[in-house]
Amino acid sequence: MLTFLFIFKMLIVFCLPNTVAAYIYQGPEAELIALINAERAKNGAPALTENWEVARLARYKSEEMKRHGVFCHESLVYGSPDQLLARFSVPHNVVGSNIAMGQETPQQVLGAWLNSQSHHANLVNTEYTSAGVGLSIDDNGIYYWTLMLVRDH
């Protein structure tokens, strides 16, 4: 029995990679970032890098809007987007956010934001270098989207 445990431990140590697996950002959230980057390219702005830490906080924000039925840029728990990032020690110099409610696809969300001058300005602002999207869907099928844009240090 001791030999079996020793061999098993050695297999784990030598067969598992010694690096942490990369975070995979996919699905509607990643699709929305890709659509935003296409819009940025049309406007001469560089592509945004997908930032998993920012995406995690964007998801928290979307989840909070869903849970409390509040559609607002200010978090009930964390305050402004800047305060939210600071609370979780996510490095940033500048932060902006767009939110949406009700649109079921990334294309619909982007369309809504493109029809709003202030939201469109956020999307193509060259100050921002990375972003994260968070999506939450309530029991009634209502979609809550949060885009957080940051300029990294």
mmCIF file of C-alpha atoms in Angstrom:
data_model
loop_
_atom_site.group_PDB
_atom_site.id
_atom_site.type_symbol
_atom_site.label_atom_id
_atom_site.label_comp_id
_atom_site.label_asym_id
_atom_site.label_seq_id
_atom_site.Cartn_x
_atom_site.Cartn_y
_atom_site.Cartn_z
ATOM 1 C CA MET A 1 0.000 0.000 0.000
ATOM 2 C CA LEU A 2 2.804 2.409 0.848
ATOM 3 C CA THR A 3 4.431 1.758 -2.543
ATOM 4 C CA PHE A 4 1.165 2.464 -4.362
ATOM 5 C CA LEU A 5 0.732 5.825 -2.547
ATOM 6 C CA PHE A 6 4.333 6.764 -3.290
ATOM 7 C CA ILE A 7 3.932 5.973 -7.002
ATOM 8 C CA PHE A 8 0.611 7.829 -7.112
ATOM 9 C CA LYS A 9 2.167 10.950 -5.535
ATOM 10 C CA MET A 10 5.103 10.806 -7.940
ATOM 11 C CA LEU A 11 2.726 10.575 -10.909
ATOM 12 C CA ILE A 12 0.910 13.659 -9.705
ATOM 13 C CA VAL A 13 4.123 15.616 -9.138
ATOM 14 C CA PHE A 14 5.772 14.705 -12.429
ATOM 15 C CA CYS A 15 2.764 14.479 -14.745
ATOM 16 C CA LEU A 16 0.922 17.666 -13.864
ATOM 17 C CA PRO A 17 2.129 20.888 -15.458
ATOM 18 C CA ASN A 18 4.036 23.154 -13.129
ATOM 19 C CA THR A 19 2.235 26.267 -14.373
ATOM 20 C CA VAL A 20 -1.271 27.466 -13.672
ATOM 21 C CA ALA A 21 -3.651 26.926 -16.571
ATOM 22 C CA ALA A 22 -4.492 30.075 -18.490
ATOM 23 C CA TYR A 23 -7.872 31.649 -17.819
ATOM 24 C CA ILE A 24 -10.140 31.059 -20.815
ATOM 25 C CA TYR A 25 -12.492 33.951 -21.504
ATOM 26 C CA GLN A 26 -15.200 32.685 -23.840
ATOM 27 C CA GLY A 27 -18.915 32.711 -24.620
ATOM 28 C CA PRO A 28 -21.120 35.800 -25.024
ATOM 29 C CA GLU A 29 -18.826 37.925 -22.874
ATOM 30 C CA ALA A 30 -15.783 37.256 -25.066
ATOM 31 C CA GLU A 31 -17.937 37.656 -28.178
ATOM 32 C CA LEU A 32 -18.965 41.132 -27.011
ATOM 33 C CA ILE A 33 -15.305 42.111 -26.499
ATOM 34 C CA ALA A 34 -14.556 40.907 -30.059
ATOM 35 C CA LEU A 35 -17.443 43.003 -31.425
ATOM 36 C CA ILE A 36 -16.241 46.030 -29.469
ATOM 37 C CA ASN A 37 -12.724 45.545 -30.841
ATOM 38 C CA ALA A 38 -14.126 45.435 -34.383
ATOM 39 C CA GLU A 39 -15.898 48.739 -33.703
ATOM 40 C CA ARG A 40 -12.713 50.195 -32.247
ATOM 41 C CA ALA A 41 -10.804 49.168 -35.384
ATOM 42 C CA LYS A 42 -13.383 50.975 -37.557
ATOM 43 C CA ASN A 43 -12.723 54.094 -35.483
ATOM 44 C CA GLY A 44 -8.928 53.824 -35.494
ATOM 45 C CA ALA A 45 -8.666 52.747 -31.846
ATOM 46 C CA PRO A 46 -6.402 49.869 -30.787
ATOM 47 C CA ALA A 47 -7.951 46.592 -29.664
ATOM 48 C CA LEU A 48 -8.719 46.078 -26.001
ATOM 49 C CA THR A 49 -7.011 43.250 -24.170
ATOM 50 C CA GLU A 50 -9.379 40.888 -22.359
ATOM 51 C CA ASN A 51 -8.707 41.264 -18.640
ATOM 52 C CA TRP A 52 -10.017 38.382 -16.541
ATOM 53 C CA GLU A 53 -9.744 40.327 -13.275
ATOM 54 C CA VAL A 54 -11.848 43.138 -14.662
ATOM 55 C CA ALA A 55 -14.274 40.594 -16.165
ATOM 56 C CA ARG A 56 -14.688 38.969 -12.758
ATOM 57 C CA LEU A 57 -15.696 42.313 -11.247
ATOM 58 C CA ALA A 58 -17.977 43.085 -14.190
ATOM 59 C CA ARG A 59 -19.704 39.775 -13.446
ATOM 60 C CA TYR A 60 -20.057 40.787 -9.788
ATOM 61 C CA LYS A 61 -21.685 44.029 -10.930
ATOM 62 C CA SER A 62 -24.092 42.252 -13.312
ATOM 63 C CA GLU A 63 -24.954 39.731 -10.609
ATOM 64 C CA GLU A 64 -25.636 42.541 -8.158
ATOM 65 C CA MET A 65 -27.982 44.315 -10.620
ATOM 66 C CA LYS A 66 -29.818 41.025 -11.141
ATOM 67 C CA ARG A 67 -30.040 40.174 -7.457
ATOM 68 C CA HIS A 68 -31.250 43.606 -6.331
ATOM 69 C CA GLY A 69 -33.222 44.576 -9.432
ATOM 70 C CA VAL A 70 -31.216 47.777 -9.737
ATOM 71 C CA PHE A 71 -29.983 49.084 -13.084
ATOM 72 C CA CYS A 72 -27.290 51.604 -12.212
ATOM 73 C CA HIS A 73 -23.573 52.222 -12.752
ATOM 74 C CA GLU A 74 -23.080 52.669 -9.013
ATOM 75 C CA SER A 75 -22.791 49.457 -7.045
ATOM 76 C CA LEU A 76 -24.919 49.225 -3.922
ATOM 77 C CA VAL A 77 -22.070 47.369 -2.221
ATOM 78 C CA TYR A 78 -18.879 48.770 -3.771
ATOM 79 C CA GLY A 79 -19.782 52.245 -5.048
ATOM 80 C CA SER A 80 -18.350 53.521 -8.319
ATOM 81 C CA PRO A 81 -16.532 51.326 -10.853
ATOM 82 C CA ASP A 82 -13.272 52.909 -9.649
ATOM 83 C CA GLN A 83 -14.063 51.994 -6.036
ATOM 84 C CA LEU A 84 -14.968 48.438 -7.086
ATOM 85 C CA LEU A 85 -11.609 47.952 -8.823
ATOM 86 C CA ALA A 86 -9.738 49.499 -5.899
ATOM 87 C CA ARG A 87 -11.590 47.295 -3.377
ATOM 88 C CA PHE A 88 -10.290 44.184 -5.183
ATOM 89 C CA SER A 89 -6.808 45.664 -5.797
ATOM 90 C CA VAL A 90 -7.117 45.574 -9.596
ATOM 91 C CA PRO A 91 -4.471 47.942 -10.989
ATOM 92 C CA HIS A 92 -5.833 50.724 -13.179
ATOM 93 C CA ASN A 93 -5.352 54.391 -13.968
ATOM 94 C CA VAL A 94 -8.648 55.146 -15.678
ATOM 95 C CA VAL A 95 -11.961 53.277 -15.603
ATOM 96 C CA GLY A 96 -15.205 53.540 -17.517
ATOM 97 C CA SER A 97 -18.274 51.357 -17.722
ATOM 98 C CA ASN A 98 -21.272 50.618 -19.899
ATOM 99 C CA ILE A 99 -24.251 48.642 -18.660
ATOM 100 C CA ALA A 100 -27.209 47.138 -20.486
ATOM 101 C CA MET A 101 -30.344 45.285 -19.482
ATOM 102 C CA GLY A 102 -32.689 43.164 -21.546
ATOM 103 C CA GLN A 103 -30.600 42.547 -24.648
ATOM 104 C CA GLU A 104 -30.088 38.815 -25.139
ATOM 105 C CA THR A 105 -27.143 38.781 -27.550
ATOM 106 C CA PRO A 106 -23.797 40.552 -27.753
ATOM 107 C CA GLN A 107 -24.928 42.038 -31.083
ATOM 108 C CA GLN A 108 -28.017 43.572 -29.454
ATOM 109 C CA VAL A 109 -25.955 45.009 -26.608
ATOM 110 C CA LEU A 110 -23.432 46.531 -28.988
ATOM 111 C CA GLY A 111 -26.259 47.963 -31.102
ATOM 112 C CA ALA A 112 -27.782 49.654 -28.060
ATOM 113 C CA TRP A 113 -24.432 51.112 -27.038
ATOM 114 C CA LEU A 114 -23.682 52.332 -30.560
ATOM 115 C CA ASN A 115 -27.005 54.221 -30.539
ATOM 116 C CA SER A 116 -25.963 56.125 -27.421
ATOM 117 C CA GLN A 117 -23.404 58.886 -27.889
ATOM 118 C CA SER A 118 -21.871 58.503 -24.419
ATOM 119 C CA HIS A 119 -21.724 54.701 -24.571
ATOM 120 C CA HIS A 120 -20.204 54.774 -28.062
ATOM 121 C CA ALA A 121 -17.608 57.305 -26.866
ATOM 122 C CA ASN A 122 -16.600 54.873 -24.097
ATOM 123 C CA LEU A 123 -16.261 52.007 -26.590
ATOM 124 C CA VAL A 124 -13.836 53.840 -28.867
ATOM 125 C CA ASN A 125 -11.957 55.846 -26.225
ATOM 126 C CA THR A 126 -8.242 55.264 -26.858
ATOM 127 C CA GLU A 127 -7.411 55.827 -23.186
ATOM 128 C CA TYR A 128 -8.704 52.342 -22.393
ATOM 129 C CA THR A 129 -6.312 49.425 -22.929
ATOM 130 C CA SER A 130 -8.218 46.456 -21.502
ATOM 131 C CA ALA A 131 -11.722 45.448 -20.585
ATOM 132 C CA GLY A 132 -13.934 42.789 -19.112
ATOM 133 C CA VAL A 133 -17.573 41.926 -19.645
ATOM 134 C CA GLY A 134 -19.886 40.363 -17.104
ATOM 135 C CA LEU A 135 -23.240 38.784 -17.865
ATOM 136 C CA SER A 136 -25.942 37.584 -15.488
ATOM 137 C CA ILE A 137 -29.414 36.267 -16.349
ATOM 138 C CA ASP A 138 -32.261 36.291 -13.873
ATOM 139 C CA ASP A 139 -34.977 33.666 -13.400
ATOM 140 C CA ASN A 140 -37.268 35.571 -15.786
ATOM 141 C CA GLY A 141 -34.680 35.481 -18.563
ATOM 142 C CA ILE A 142 -33.665 39.131 -18.231
ATOM 143 C CA TYR A 143 -30.027 39.712 -19.190
ATOM 144 C CA TYR A 144 -27.785 42.123 -17.263
ATOM 145 C CA TRP A 145 -24.543 43.181 -18.974
ATOM 146 C CA THR A 146 -21.614 45.130 -17.558
ATOM 147 C CA LEU A 147 -18.598 46.314 -19.536
ATOM 148 C CA MET A 148 -15.712 47.689 -17.524
ATOM 149 C CA LEU A 149 -12.965 49.461 -19.456
ATOM 150 C CA VAL A 150 -9.610 50.308 -17.882
ATOM 151 C CA ARG A 151 -6.280 51.790 -18.689
ATOM 152 C CA ASP A 152 -3.708 49.582 -17.060
ATOM 153 C CA HIS A 153 -0.697 50.995 -15.270
#
